[in-house]
Coordinates of C-alpha atoms in Angstrom, one line a residue:
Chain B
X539 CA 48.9 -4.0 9.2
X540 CA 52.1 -2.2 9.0
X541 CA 49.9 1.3 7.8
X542 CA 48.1 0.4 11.2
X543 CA 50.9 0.4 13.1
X544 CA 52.1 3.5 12.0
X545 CA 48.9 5.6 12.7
X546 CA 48.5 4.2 15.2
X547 CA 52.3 5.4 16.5
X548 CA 51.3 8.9 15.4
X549 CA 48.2 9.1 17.1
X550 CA 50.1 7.8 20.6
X551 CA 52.8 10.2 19.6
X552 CA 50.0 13.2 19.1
X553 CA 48.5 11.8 23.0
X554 CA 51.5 11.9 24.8
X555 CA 52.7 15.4 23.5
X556 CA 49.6 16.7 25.2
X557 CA 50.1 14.6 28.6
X558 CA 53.4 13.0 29.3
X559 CA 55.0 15.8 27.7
X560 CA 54.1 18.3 30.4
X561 CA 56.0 16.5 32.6
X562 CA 59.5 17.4 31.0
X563 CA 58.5 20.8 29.9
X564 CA 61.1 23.4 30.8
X565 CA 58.9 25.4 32.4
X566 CA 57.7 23.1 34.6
X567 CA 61.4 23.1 35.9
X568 CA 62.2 26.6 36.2
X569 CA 63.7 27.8 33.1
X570 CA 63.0 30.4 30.5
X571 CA 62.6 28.8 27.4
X572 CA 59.6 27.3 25.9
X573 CA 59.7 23.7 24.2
X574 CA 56.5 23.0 22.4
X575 CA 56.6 19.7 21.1
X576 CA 55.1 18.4 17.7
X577 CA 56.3 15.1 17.6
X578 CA 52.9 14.5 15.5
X579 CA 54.4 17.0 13.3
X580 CA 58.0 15.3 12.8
X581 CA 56.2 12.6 12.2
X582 CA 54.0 13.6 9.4
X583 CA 57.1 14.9 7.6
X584 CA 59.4 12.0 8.2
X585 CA 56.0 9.9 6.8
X586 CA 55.4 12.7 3.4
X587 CA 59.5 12.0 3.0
X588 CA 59.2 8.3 3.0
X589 CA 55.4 7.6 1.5
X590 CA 55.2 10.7 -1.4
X591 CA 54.0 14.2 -0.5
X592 CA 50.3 13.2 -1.2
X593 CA 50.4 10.7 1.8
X594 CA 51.9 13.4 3.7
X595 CA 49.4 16.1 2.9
X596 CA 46.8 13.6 4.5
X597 CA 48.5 12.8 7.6
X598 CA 48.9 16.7 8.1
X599 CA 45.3 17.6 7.5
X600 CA 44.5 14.9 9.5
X601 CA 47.1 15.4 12.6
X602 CA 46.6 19.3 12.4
X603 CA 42.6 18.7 12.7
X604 CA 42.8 17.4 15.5
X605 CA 45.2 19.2 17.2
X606 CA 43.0 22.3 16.1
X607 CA 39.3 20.8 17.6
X608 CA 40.8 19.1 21.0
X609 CA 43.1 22.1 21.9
X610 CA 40.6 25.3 20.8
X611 CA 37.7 26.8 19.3
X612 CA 39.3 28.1 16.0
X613 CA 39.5 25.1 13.5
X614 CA 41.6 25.9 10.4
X615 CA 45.3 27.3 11.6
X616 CA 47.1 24.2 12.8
X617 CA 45.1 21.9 9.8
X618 CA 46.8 24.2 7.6
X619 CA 49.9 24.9 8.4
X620 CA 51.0 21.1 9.3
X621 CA 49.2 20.2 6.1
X622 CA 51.8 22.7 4.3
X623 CA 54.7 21.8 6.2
X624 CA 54.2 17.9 5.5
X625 CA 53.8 18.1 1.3
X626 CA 56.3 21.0 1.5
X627 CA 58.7 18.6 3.1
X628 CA 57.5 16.0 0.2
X629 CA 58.2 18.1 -2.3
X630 CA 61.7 19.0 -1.5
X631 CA 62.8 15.7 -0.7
X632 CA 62.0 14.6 -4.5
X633 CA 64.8 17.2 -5.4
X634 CA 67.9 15.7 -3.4
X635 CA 69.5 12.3 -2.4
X636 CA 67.0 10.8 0.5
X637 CA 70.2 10.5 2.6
X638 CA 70.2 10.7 6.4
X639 CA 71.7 14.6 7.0
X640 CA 69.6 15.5 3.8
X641 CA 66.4 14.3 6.0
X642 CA 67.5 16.2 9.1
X643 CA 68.5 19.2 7.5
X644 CA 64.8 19.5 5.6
X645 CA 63.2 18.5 8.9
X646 CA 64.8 21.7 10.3
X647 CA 63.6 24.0 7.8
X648 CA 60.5 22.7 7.9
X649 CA 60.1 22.7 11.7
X650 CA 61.6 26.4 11.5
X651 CA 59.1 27.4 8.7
X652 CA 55.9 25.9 10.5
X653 CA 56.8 27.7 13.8
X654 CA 57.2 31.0 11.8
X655 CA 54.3 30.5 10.1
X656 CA 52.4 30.1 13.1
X657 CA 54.0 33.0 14.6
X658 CA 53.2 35.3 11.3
X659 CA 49.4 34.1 11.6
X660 CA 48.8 34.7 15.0
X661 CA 50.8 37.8 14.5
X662 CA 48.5 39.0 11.6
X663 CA 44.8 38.5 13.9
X664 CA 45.9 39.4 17.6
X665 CA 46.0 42.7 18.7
X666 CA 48.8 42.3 21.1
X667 CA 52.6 42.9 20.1
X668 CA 54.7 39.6 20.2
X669 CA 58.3 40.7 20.8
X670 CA 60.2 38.9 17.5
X671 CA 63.9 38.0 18.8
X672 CA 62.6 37.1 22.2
X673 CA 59.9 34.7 20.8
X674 CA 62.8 33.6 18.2
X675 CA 65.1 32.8 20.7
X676 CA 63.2 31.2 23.4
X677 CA 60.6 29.6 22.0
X678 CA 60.6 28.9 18.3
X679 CA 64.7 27.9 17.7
X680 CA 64.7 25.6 21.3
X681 CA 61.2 24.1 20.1
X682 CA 62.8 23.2 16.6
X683 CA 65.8 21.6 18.4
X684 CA 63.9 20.1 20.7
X685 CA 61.4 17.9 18.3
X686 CA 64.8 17.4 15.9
X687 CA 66.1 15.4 18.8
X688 CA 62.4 13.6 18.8
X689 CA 63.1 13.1 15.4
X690 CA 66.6 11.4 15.7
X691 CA 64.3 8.9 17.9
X692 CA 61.6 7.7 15.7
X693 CA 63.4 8.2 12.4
X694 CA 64.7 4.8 12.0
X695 CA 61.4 3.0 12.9
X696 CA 59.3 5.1 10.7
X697 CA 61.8 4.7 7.7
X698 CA 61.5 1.1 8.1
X699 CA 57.4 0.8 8.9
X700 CA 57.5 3.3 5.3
X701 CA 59.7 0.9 3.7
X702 CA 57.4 -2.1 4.4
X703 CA 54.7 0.1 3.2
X704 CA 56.1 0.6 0.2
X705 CA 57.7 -3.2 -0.2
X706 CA 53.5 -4.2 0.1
X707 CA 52.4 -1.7 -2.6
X708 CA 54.7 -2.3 -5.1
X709 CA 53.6 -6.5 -4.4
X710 CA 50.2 -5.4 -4.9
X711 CA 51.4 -3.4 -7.8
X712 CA 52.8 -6.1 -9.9
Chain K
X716 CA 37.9 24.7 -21.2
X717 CA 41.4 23.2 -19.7
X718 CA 41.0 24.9 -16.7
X719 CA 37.7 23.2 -16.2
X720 CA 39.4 20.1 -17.2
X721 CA 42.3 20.2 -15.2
X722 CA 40.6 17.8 -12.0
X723 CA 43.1 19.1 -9.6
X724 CA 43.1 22.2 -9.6
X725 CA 39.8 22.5 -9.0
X726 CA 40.1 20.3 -6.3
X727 CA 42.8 22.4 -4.3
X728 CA 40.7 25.4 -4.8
X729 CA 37.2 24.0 -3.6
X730 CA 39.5 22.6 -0.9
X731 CA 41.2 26.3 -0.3
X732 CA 37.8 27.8 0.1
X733 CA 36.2 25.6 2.4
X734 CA 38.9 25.7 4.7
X735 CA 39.0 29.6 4.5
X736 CA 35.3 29.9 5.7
X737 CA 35.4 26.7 8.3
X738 CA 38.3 29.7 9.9
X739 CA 36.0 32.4 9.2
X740 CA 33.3 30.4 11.1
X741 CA 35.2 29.1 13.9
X742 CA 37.1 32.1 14.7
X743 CA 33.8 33.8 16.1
X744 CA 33.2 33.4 19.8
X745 CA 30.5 30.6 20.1
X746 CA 28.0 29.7 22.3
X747 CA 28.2 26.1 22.3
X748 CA 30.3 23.3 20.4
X749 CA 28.8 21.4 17.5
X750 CA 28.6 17.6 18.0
X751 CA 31.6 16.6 15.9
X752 CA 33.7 18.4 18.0
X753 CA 32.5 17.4 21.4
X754 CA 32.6 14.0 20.3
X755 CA 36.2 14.2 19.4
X756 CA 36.9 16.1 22.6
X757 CA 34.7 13.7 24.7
X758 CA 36.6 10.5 23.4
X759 CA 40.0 11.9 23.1
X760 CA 40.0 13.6 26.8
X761 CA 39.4 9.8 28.2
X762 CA 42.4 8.8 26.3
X763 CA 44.4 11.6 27.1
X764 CA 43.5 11.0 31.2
X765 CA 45.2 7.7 30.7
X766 CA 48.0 8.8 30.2
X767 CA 48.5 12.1 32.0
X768 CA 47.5 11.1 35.5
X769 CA 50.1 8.5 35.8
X770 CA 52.6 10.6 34.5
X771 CA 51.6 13.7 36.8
X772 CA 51.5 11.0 39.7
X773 CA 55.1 10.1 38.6
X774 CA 56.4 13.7 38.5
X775 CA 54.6 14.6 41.9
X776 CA 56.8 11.7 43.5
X777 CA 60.0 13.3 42.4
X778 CA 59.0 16.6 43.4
X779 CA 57.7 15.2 46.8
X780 CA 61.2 13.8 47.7
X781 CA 62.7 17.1 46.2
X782 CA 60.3 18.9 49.3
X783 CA 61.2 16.7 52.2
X784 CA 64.6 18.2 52.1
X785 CA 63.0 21.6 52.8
X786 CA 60.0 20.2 55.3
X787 CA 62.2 21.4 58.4
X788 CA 63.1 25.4 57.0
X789 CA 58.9 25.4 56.3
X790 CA 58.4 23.8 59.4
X791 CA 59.5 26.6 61.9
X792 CA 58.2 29.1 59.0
X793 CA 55.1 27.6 59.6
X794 CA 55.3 27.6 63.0
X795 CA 56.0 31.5 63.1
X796 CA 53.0 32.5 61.1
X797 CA 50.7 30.3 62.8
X798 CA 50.7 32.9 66.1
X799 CA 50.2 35.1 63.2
X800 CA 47.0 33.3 61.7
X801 CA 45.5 32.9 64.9
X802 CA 45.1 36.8 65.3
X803 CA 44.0 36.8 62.1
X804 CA 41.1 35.1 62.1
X805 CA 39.9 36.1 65.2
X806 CA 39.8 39.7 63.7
X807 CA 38.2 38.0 60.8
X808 CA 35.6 37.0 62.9
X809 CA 34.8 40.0 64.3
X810 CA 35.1 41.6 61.3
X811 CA 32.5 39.2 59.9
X812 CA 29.9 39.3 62.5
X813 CA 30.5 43.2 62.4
X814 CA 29.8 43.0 58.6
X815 CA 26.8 40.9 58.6
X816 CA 24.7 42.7 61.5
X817 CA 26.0 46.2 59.3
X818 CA 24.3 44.7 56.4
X819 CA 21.6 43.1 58.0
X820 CA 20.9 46.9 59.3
X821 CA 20.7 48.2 55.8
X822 CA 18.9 45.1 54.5
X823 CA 21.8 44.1 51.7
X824 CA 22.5 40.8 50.1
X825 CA 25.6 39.0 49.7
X826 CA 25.0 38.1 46.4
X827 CA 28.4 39.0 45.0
X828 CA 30.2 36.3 46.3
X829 CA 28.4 33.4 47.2
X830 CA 29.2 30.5 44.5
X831 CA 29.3 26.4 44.3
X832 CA 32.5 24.7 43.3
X833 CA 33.1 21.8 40.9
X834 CA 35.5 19.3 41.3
X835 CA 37.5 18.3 38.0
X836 CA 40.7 16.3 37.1
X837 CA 43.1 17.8 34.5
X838 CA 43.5 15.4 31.6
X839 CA 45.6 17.2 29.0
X840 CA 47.4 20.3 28.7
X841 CA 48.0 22.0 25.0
X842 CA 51.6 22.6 24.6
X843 CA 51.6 25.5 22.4
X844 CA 51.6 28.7 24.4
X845 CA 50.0 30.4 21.4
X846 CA 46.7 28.6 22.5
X847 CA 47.2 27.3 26.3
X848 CA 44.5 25.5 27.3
X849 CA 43.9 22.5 29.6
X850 CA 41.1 19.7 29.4
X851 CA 39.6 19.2 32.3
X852 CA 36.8 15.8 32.8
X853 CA 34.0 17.4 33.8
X854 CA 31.3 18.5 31.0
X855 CA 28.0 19.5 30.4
X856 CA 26.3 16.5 31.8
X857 CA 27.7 17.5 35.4
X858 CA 26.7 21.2 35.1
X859 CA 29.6 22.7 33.7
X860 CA 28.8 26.2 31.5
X861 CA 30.4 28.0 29.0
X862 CA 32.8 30.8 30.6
X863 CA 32.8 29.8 34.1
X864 CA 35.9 31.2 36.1
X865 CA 38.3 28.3 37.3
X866 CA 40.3 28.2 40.4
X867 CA 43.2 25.9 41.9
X868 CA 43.6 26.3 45.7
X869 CA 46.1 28.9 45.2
X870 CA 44.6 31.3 42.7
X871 CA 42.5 32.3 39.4
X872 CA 43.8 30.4 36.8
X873 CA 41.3 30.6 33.8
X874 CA 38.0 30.3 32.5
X875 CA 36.4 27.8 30.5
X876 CA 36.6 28.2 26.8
X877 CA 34.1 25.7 25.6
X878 CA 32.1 22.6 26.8
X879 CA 31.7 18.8 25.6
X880 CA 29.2 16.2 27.2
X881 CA 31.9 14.7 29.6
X882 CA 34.9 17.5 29.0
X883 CA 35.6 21.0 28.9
X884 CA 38.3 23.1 27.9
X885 CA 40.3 25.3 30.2
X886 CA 41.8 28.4 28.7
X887 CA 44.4 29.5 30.6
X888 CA 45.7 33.2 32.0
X889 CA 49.1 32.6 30.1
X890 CA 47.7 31.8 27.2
X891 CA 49.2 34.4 24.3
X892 CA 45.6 34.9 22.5
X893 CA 43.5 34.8 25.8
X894 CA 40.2 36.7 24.8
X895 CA 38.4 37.5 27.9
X896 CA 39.3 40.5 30.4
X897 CA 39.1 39.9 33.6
X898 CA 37.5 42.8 36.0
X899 CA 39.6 42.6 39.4
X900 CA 40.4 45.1 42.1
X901 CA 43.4 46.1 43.9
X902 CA 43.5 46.1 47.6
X903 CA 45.3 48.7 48.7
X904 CA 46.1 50.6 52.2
X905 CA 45.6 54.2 52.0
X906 CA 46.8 56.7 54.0
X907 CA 43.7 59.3 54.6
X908 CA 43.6 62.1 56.6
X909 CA 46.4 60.3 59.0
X910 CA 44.7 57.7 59.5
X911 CA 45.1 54.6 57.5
X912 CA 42.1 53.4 55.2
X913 CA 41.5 50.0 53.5
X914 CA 40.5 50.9 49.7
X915 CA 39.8 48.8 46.4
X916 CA 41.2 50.2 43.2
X917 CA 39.8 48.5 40.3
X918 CA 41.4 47.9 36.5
X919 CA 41.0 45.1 33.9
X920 CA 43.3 42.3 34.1
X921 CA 43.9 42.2 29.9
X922 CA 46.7 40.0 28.8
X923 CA 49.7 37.8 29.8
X924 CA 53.5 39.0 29.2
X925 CA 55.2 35.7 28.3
X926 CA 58.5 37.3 28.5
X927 CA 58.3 38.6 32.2
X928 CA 55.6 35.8 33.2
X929 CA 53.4 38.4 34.7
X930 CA 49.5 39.4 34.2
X931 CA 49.0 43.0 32.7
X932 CA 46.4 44.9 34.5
X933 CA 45.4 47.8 32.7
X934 CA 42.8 51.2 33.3
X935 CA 43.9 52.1 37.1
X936 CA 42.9 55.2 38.2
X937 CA 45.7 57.8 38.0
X938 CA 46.9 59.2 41.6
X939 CA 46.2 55.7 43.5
X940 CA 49.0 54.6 45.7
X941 CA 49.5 51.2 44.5
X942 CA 52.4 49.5 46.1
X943 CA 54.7 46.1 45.6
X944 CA 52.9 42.7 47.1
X945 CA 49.8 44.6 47.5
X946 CA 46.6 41.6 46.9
X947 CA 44.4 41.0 43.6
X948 CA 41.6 39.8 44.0
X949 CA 38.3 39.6 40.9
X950 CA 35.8 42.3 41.5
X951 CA 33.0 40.5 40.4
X952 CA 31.2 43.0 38.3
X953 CA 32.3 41.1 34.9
X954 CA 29.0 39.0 35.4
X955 CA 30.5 35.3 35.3
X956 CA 33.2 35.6 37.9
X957 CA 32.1 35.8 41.4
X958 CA 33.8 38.6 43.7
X959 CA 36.9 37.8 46.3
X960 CA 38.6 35.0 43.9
X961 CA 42.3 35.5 44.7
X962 CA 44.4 36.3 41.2
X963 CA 47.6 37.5 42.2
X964 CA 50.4 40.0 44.0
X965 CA 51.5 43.4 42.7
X966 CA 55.4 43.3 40.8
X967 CA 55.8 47.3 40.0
X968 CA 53.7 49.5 38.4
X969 CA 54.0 52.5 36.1
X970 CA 51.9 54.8 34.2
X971 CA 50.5 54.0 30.6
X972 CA 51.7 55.3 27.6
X973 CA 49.4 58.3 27.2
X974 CA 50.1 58.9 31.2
X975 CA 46.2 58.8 31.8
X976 CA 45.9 55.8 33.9
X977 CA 48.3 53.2 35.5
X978 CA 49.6 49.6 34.2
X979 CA 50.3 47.2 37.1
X980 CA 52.3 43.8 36.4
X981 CA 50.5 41.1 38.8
X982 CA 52.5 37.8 40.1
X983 CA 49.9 35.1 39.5
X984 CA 49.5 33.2 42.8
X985 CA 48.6 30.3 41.4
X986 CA 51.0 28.2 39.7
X987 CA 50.5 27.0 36.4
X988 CA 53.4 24.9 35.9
X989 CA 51.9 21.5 37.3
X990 CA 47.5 21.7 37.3
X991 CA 46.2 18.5 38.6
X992 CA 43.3 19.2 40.0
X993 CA 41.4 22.6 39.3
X994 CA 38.0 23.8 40.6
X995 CA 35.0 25.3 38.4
X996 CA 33.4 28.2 40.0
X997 CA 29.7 28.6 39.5
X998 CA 27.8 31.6 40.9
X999 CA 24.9 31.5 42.8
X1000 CA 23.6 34.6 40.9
X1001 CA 24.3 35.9 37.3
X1002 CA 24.0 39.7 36.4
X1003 CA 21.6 40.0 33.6
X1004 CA 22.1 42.7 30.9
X1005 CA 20.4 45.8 32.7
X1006 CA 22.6 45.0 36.1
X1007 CA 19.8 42.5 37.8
X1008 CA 20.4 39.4 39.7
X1009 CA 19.2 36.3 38.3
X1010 CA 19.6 33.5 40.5
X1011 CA 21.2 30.1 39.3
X1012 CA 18.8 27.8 41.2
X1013 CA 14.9 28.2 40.7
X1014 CA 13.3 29.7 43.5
X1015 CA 12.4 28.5 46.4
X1016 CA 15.3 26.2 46.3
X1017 CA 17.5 26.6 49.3
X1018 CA 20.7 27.1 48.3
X1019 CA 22.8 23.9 48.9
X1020 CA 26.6 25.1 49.8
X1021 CA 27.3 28.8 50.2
X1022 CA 30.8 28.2 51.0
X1023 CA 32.1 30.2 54.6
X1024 CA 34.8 31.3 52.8
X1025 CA 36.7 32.0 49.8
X1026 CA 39.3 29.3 49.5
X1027 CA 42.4 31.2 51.1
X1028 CA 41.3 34.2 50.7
X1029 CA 44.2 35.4 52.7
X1030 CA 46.4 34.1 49.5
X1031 CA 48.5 31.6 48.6
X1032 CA 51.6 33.3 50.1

């Protein structure tokens, strides 16, 4: 139930980024910078922090699909890199205390790395020039604060729907 | 032998190269989706409808009570250029009835510009600028096609990427890896031989600057005057797009970096900040490969709605 619930969140998360979203966008209000929000995103890595990296590397594959087939033609990018960025995130959170700043301070990296790996693989197959500090600055460092502020949101229910998650295996387990 | 044994590994690897070639296949240009895909889009874009429209209705509240403050300033605006508008289109007239007795003289069609619109809501918008597209809920099943131009009232604002039974896809102008060009012409007011002459100087309208928020419009002929706020318009001759859809107004122009022909940056007149409702164009004629018109319709069909006119084909000023 409680593994349900929490696709469930993600997959309403993943909707409104698409819809509700463009309501609050900057752009829509005049300004220069870009937000692009992947709450879907924040979520996988809060969920590979919480659950183990392998749980997290299917969330991602599954999250990034989708994103790939309903927005585009090209099916492949977004699958990997969100699939990267949520076992990434696993991985390093197996090194360190699981504390709150530890969390938030990953999530950043990780949201920073996925954008720039993004940026680096459209980069590599378009033909047109992408100015670097602009694109840094406007749209992949306000984006990155942007879903880190989504992030301070959902990460207490998510730690608590993982917990339960956990609390159920290890019944099953014994 | 351990490498064979090691489950894993082998695992990642199969995994590696599957996803490698499901890019390599996908990153082609394709004619149509594969069933997987529209399903997902089909089900996903009724989902997504839910939850947009309320929200857009929401946001077009606000902005509605943000306008009333400024209804008075546009009201005597309005009222200025109506005087205005009223020459206009009785020149138009005349101009039209001149045009079509001058072509009925030389026995030419209008073939260019004559097109049906579609009707279709906006469900969901992507995000990411890298990819910006928008769903729209019209599909195959109510005669949408592959590349068709789309239009909001105001302007040009993409072409459709790809098709479902009950959704399309939308790419957008502003999208960063936008992959068609669009052929459009410039109209310009020439001075001749002291007198002043109405002239179209084509180009290809190739890519979006994100940073300035204007269109690039490429391969102008060298030595045309091409002035600020001057009108683009499509030109037609890219086979999909019909003729006299309005795109956008001159910002500054300068020549290209081997000095050979002229870059112009274009003002889209549309506005691409809120899409509600958009509009699929589909032409009455398609240019086949050697340059011949192929009608949409079968013949003998009488064509149901040739429009009288370009929606504001004056602009959205």
């Amino acid at each position: 139930m409680a593994r349900f619930l929490l696709t469930l969140g993600v997959v309403v998360v993943f909707v409104l980024e698409g819809t509700v979203m463009q309501v609050f966008s900057p752009d829509a209000w005049g300004l220069s910078w870009l937000t692009v929000p992947r709450f879907a995103l924040v979520c996988c890595i809060f969920i590979s922090m919480y659950l183990g990296r392998r749980e997290g590397l299917y969330y991602g594959i599954a999250f990034g699909f989708l994103q790939d087939v309903l927005f585009g033609q090209l099916i492949g990018i977004y699958t990997m890199s969100m699939m990267v960025a949520s076992y990434f995130a696993g991985m390093i959170v197996l090194l360190f205390q699981r504390g709150f700043g530890m969390v938030f301070i990953t999530s950043f990296l990780i949201l920073f790395g996925h954008e720039w790996l993004l940026y680096s693989l459209f980069r590599l197959f378009s033909a047109a020039p992408f100015d670097v500090r602009w694109i840094l600055t406007h749209q992949i460092l306000p984006s990155v604060l942007f879903n880190l502020a989504f992030g301070l949101l959902v990460y207490f229910p998510i730690k608590n729907v993982c917990n339960k998650i956990l609390a159920k295996k290890e019944m099953h387990m014994q | 032998m351990s490498f064979f044994g090691n489950k894993r590994l082998i695992i990642v690897l199969v995994g590696l190269v599957l996803l490698i070639s499901v890019v390599g296949f996908t990153s082609r240009e394709r004619v149509s989706l594969t069933w997987p895909e529209m399903f997902f889009k089909d089900t996903f874009s009724v989902v997504q409808g839910f939850f947009y429209r309320p929200a857009q209705a929401v946001s077009g509240f606000f902005q509605e009570i943000e306008e009333a403050y400024g209804v008075y300033e546009e009201n005597k605006a309005l009222k200025a250029s109506l005087d205005q508008y009223a020459r206009l289109s009785a020149e138009l007239h005349t101009l039209k009835a001149d045009n079509d007795r001058l072509r009925e003289m030389v026995g030419a069609k209008d073939s260019l510009k004559s097109y049906n619109l579609h009707f279709a809501e906006v469900v969901a918008r992507n995000p990411d600028t890298w990819n910006n597209v928008v769903t729209i809920d019209q599909g195959l099943k109510s005669g949408i096609k592959k590349d068709m131009a789309v239009i909001t009232a105001k302007g040009m604002v993409g072409r459709i990427q790809s098709v479902a039974n009950f959704s399309a896809t939308v790419e957008l102008l502003t999208s960063y890896e936008r992959r068609d060009h669009i052929s459009a012409d410039i109209l310009t007011e020439q001075i001749v031989d002291g007198k002043p002459m109405y002239r179209q100087v084509s180009g290809v309208i190739e890519e979006y600057d994100a940073q300035k928020r204007l269109l690039v419009m490429r391969k102008i002929p060298w030595g045309q005057a091409i002035k600020k706020d001057q009108q683009v318009i499509s030109s037609g001759l890219g086979g999909v797009v019909p003729r006299n859809l309005p795109i956008g107004y001159i910002v500054r122009v300068e020549p290209d970096d081997y000095g050979l022909t002229q870059t112009a940056y274009i003002q889209p007149s549309a506005d691409f900040s809120q899409l509600n409702e958009v509009m699929v164009v589909e032409r009455d004629f398609t240019i086949g490969p050697n340059g011949e018109l192929i009608p949409q319709q079968p013949a003998g069909q009488t064509q149901k709605t040739v429009p009288p006119a370009p929606p504001a084909s004056g602009g959205g000023q």
